[in-house]
Structure formats: C-alpha cells, structure tokens
Tab-separated table of C-alpha atoms in Angstrom:
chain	number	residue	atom	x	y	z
A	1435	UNK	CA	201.144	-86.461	-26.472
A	1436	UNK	CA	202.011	-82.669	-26.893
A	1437	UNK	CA	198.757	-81.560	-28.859
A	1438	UNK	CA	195.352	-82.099	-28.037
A	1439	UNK	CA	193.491	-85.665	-28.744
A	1440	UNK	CA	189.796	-85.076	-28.878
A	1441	UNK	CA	186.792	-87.949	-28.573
A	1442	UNK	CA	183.280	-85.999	-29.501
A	1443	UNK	CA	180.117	-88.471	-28.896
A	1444	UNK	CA	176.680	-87.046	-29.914
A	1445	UNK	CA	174.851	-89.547	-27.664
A	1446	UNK	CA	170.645	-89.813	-28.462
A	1447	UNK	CA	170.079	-88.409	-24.838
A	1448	UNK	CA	171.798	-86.973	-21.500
A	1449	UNK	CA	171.019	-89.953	-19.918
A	1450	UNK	CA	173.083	-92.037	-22.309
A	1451	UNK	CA	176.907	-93.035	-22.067
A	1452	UNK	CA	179.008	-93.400	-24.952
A	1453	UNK	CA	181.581	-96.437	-24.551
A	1454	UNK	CA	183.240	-96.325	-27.640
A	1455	UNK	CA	185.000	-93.050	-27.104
A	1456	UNK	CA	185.767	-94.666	-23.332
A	1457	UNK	CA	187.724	-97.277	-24.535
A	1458	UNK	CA	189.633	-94.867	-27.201
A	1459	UNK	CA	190.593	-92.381	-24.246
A	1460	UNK	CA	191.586	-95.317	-22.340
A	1461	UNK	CA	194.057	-96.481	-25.623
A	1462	UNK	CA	195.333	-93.223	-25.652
A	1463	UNK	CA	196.657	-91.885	-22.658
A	1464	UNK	CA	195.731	-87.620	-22.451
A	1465	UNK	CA	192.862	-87.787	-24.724
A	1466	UNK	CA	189.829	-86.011	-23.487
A	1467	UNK	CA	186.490	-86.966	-24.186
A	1468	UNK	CA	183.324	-84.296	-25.425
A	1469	UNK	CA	179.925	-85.961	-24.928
A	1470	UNK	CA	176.898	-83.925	-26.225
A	1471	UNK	CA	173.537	-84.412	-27.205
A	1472	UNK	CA	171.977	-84.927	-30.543
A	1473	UNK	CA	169.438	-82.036	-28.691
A	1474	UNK	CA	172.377	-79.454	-28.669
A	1475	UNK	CA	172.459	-76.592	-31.509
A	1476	UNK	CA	174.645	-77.106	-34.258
A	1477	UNK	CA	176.747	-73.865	-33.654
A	1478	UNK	CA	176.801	-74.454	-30.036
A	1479	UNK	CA	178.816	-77.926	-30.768
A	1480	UNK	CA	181.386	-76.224	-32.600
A	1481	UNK	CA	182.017	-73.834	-30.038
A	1482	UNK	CA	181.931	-76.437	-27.547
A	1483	UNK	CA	184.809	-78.433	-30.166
A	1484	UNK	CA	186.278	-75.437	-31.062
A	1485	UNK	CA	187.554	-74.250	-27.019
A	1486	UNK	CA	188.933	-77.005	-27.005
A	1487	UNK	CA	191.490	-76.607	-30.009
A	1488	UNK	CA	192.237	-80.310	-30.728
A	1489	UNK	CA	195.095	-81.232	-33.157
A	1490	UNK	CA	192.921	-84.790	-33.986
A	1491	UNK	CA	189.021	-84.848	-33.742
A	1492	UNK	CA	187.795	-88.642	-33.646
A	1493	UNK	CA	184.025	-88.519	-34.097
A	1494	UNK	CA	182.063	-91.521	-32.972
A	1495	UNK	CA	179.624	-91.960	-35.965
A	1496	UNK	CA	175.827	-93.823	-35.027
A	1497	UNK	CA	172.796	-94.210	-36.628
A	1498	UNK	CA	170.940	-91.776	-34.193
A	1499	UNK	CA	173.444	-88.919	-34.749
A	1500	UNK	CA	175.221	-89.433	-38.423
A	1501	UNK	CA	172.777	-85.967	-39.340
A	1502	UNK	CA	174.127	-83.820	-36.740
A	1503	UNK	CA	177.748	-85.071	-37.366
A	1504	UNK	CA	177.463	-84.690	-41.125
A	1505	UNK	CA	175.970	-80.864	-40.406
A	1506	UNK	CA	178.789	-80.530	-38.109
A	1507	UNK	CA	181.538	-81.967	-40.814
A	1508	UNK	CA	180.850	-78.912	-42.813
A	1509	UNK	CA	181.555	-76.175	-40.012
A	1510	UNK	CA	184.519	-77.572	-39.004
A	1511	UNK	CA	186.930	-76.742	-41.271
A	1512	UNK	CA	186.261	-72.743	-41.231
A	1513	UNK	CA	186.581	-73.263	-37.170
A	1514	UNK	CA	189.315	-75.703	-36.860
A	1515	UNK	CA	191.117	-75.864	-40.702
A	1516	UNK	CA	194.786	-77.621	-39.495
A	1517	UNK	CA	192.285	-80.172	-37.127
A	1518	UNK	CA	192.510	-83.815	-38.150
A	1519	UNK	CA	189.227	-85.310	-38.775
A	1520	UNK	CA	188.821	-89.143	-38.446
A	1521	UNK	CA	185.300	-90.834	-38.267
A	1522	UNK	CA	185.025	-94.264	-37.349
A	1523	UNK	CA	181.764	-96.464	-36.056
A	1524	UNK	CA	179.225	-98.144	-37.651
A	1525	UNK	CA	177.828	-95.004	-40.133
A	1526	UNK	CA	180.994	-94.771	-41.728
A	1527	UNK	CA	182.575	-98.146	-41.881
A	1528	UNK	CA	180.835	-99.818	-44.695
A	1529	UNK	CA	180.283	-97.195	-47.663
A	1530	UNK	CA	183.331	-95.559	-46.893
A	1531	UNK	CA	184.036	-94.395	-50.373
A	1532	UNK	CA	181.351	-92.485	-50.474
A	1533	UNK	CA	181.169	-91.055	-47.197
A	1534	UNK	CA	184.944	-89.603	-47.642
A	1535	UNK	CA	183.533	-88.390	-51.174
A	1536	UNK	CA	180.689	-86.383	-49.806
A	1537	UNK	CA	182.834	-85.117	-47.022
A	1538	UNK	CA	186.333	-84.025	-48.119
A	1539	UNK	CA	186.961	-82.417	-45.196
A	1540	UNK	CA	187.138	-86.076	-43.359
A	1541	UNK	CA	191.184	-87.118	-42.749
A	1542	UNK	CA	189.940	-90.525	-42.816
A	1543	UNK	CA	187.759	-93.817	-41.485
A	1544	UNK	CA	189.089	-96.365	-38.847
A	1545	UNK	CA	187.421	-99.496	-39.659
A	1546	UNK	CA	186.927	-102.708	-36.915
A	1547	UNK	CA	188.644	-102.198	-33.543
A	1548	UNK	CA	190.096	-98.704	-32.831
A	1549	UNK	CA	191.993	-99.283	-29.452
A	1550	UNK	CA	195.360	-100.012	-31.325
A	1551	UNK	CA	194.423	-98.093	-34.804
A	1552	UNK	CA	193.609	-94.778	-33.299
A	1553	UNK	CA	196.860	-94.647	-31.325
A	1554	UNK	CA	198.666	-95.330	-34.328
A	1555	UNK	CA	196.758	-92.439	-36.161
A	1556	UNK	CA	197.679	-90.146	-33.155
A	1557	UNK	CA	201.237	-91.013	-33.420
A	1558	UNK	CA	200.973	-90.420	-36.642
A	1559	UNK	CA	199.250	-87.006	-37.053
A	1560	UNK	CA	201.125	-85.556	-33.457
A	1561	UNK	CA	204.352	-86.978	-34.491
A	1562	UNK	CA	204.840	-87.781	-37.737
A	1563	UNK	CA	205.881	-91.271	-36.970
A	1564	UNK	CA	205.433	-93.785	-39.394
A	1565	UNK	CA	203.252	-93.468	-42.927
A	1566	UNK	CA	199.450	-94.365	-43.041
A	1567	UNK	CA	199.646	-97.339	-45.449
A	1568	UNK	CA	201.389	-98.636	-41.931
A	1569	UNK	CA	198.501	-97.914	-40.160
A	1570	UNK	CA	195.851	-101.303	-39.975
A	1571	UNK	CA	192.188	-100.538	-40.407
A	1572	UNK	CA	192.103	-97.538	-41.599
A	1573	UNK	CA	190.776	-95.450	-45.621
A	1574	UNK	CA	191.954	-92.311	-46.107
A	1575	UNK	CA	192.300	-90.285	-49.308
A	1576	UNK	CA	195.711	-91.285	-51.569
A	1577	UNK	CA	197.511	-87.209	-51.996
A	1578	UNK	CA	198.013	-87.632	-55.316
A	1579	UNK	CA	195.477	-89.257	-57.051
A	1580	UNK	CA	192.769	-88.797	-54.826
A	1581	UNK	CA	191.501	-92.345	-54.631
A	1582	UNK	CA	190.586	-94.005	-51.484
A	1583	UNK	CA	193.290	-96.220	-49.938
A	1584	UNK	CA	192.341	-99.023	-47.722
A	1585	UNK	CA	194.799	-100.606	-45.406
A	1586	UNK	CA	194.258	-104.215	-44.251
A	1587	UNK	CA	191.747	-104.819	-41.242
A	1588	UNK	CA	193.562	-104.833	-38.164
A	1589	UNK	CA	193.762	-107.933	-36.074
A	1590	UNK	CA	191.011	-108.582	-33.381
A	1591	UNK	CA	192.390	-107.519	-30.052
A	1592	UNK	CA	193.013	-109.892	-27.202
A	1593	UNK	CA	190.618	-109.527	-24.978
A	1594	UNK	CA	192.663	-108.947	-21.672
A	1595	UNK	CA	194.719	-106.758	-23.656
A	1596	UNK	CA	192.062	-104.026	-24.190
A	1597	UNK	CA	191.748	-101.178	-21.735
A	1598	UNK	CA	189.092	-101.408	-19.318
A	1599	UNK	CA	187.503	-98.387	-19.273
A	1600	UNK	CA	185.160	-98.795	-16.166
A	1601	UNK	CA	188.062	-97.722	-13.944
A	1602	UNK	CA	187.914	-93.952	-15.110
A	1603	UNK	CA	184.492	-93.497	-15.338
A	1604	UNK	CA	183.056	-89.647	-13.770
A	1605	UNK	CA	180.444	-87.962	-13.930
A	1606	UNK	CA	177.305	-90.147	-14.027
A	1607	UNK	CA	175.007	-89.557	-11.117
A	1608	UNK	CA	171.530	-89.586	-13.225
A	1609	UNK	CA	172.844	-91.411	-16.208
A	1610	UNK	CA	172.725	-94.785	-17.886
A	1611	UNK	CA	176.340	-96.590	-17.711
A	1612	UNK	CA	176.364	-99.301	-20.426
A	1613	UNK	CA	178.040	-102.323	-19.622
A	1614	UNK	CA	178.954	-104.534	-22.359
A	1615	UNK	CA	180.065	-108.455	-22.662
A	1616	UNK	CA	181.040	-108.446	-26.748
A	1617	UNK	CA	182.386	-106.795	-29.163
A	1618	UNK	CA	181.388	-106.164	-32.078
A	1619	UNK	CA	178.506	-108.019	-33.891
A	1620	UNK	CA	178.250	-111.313	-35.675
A	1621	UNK	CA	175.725	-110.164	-37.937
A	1622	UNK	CA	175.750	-108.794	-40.992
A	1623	UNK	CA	172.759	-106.425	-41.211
A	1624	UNK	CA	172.268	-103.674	-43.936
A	1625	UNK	CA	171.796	-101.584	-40.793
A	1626	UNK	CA	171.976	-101.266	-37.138
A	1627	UNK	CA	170.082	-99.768	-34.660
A	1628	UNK	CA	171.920	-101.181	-31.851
C-alpha cells in the first residue's frame, strides 16, 4: 500500500502489549503500529498521530482507554481532516449507533474479527477497490441519508489461517508480552474488563 496504514493502541500502562493491533499489522502488510499510554497528554498523542500522516487511523477501542480515545476523536479532524477513522474493539462494537452518532468524525466500526475486514477497508479507502456494503463486519454512516449501515458479520477465521504475530514482535525488554490461546469470548457480558 502507497499511503500510510496506522494501528494507535492506548494500552493502561508501558508495561502492557497490545495484541490486537499485532495481528492487524500482521493482516496488512506496511502498516505501522503507535502504542501509547493512557498516561500520555492528550495533545502530545496527536502530535505523536499527526507525524505520522496516516491515510487510515484504526483505533483499538478498550474499556481502560475509550475516554482518552473519545477526547482524542475530537482533535483529530482539525489535525488530520482527509484521515480515515475506523474504531473497532470491544467499546465500540455493541452500541454502535450511538457511538458513530456522538462521534461523526468516526469513518466507521469493524465488528468481530478484523484480520480479513480491515484489509478490505484498506483496500478500500487506499484504492478505491470495491464498495463498503462489500465489506463483512463492518457500520459505517449511509452518504445520503445518514443512517447507519450494517454489513453482515464476517465469517470466523480459520485458525491456521490467521497471522501469527509473535514472529515480528520488537521492542519489549521490560514489558509484558501477552500470549493468548482464544479468541474472542463466549460470554455475553454487559461489559468487559478483560
């Protein structure tokens, strides 16, 4: 891809590892990956985004750092205004009506697995291949009428077909590398902490 792919994390500590944006960069060969704290100030994250000039912004969305995102969601636009802004974990998946109401400046929410759906999206926004209604697990805003649009969930991966994202990993003397078994979660909680 031509134009910059961006992965921000706002991990609770230093310490801490995100995986989710691991196994995105791994999906989508020349993404890059920004991990910062929910510690760092505000302006200094959208400096930090803004160097880096990305054409799509994918923003990892968690229960410990869905304040500092949403804070962040309304800078962005005056720094980055032609940046493509899609959300996607577990803060953003299940009221997504309302999250892309209170936050217009949002492209869109990727919904289940995002291996395959976010390199769709990035083929998509770099491009211009394809349309979104295309484009499983995904809501984004209909042009015209302003209603969200919800395409059907995309199909659980296979697991020997999903990137293994251990094989690139830097930069972790001092830090916590998370190593997990599943995906997903069988439950159906009205919230998550983990």
């Amino acid at each position: 891809m031509d134009q910059k792919i961006l992965w921000l994390a706002v991990n609770a500590k230093y310490s801490h590892t995100s995986l989710a944006v691991r196994y995105l960069r791994e999906a989508v060969p020349g993404s890059d990956i920004l991990e910062l704290t929910i510690n760092h100030q505000l302006l200094a994250m959208l400096s930090e985004i803004y160097e880096q000039h990305p054409k799509v912004l994918g923003i990892a969305c968690y229960i410990w750092n869905i304040g500092l995102v949403q804070q962040l969601l309304e800078l962005l636009p005056a720094a980055l205004p032609d940046t493509v802004i899609i959300c996607g974990g577990p803060e953003v998946s299940y009221e997504v009506e309302t999250f892309l109401a209170e936050h217009p400046q949002v492209t869109g929410v990727m919904i289940g697995e995002g291996e395959r759906t976010f390199k769709q999206l990035c083929k998509y926004y770099v491009n211009r291949a394809g349309s979104l209604e295309e484009i499983r697990g995904i809501a984004f805003r209909d042009q015209d009428s302003g209603k969200t649009i919800f395409t059907p969930v995309q199909e659980p991966m296979n697991m020997s077909d999903i990137p293994f994202c251990y094989d690139h990993i830097e930069n972790f003397e001092n830090r916590i590398i998370y190593y997990e078994s599943s995906r997903g979660c069988p439950f159906n909680c009205s919230y998550c902490l983990s």
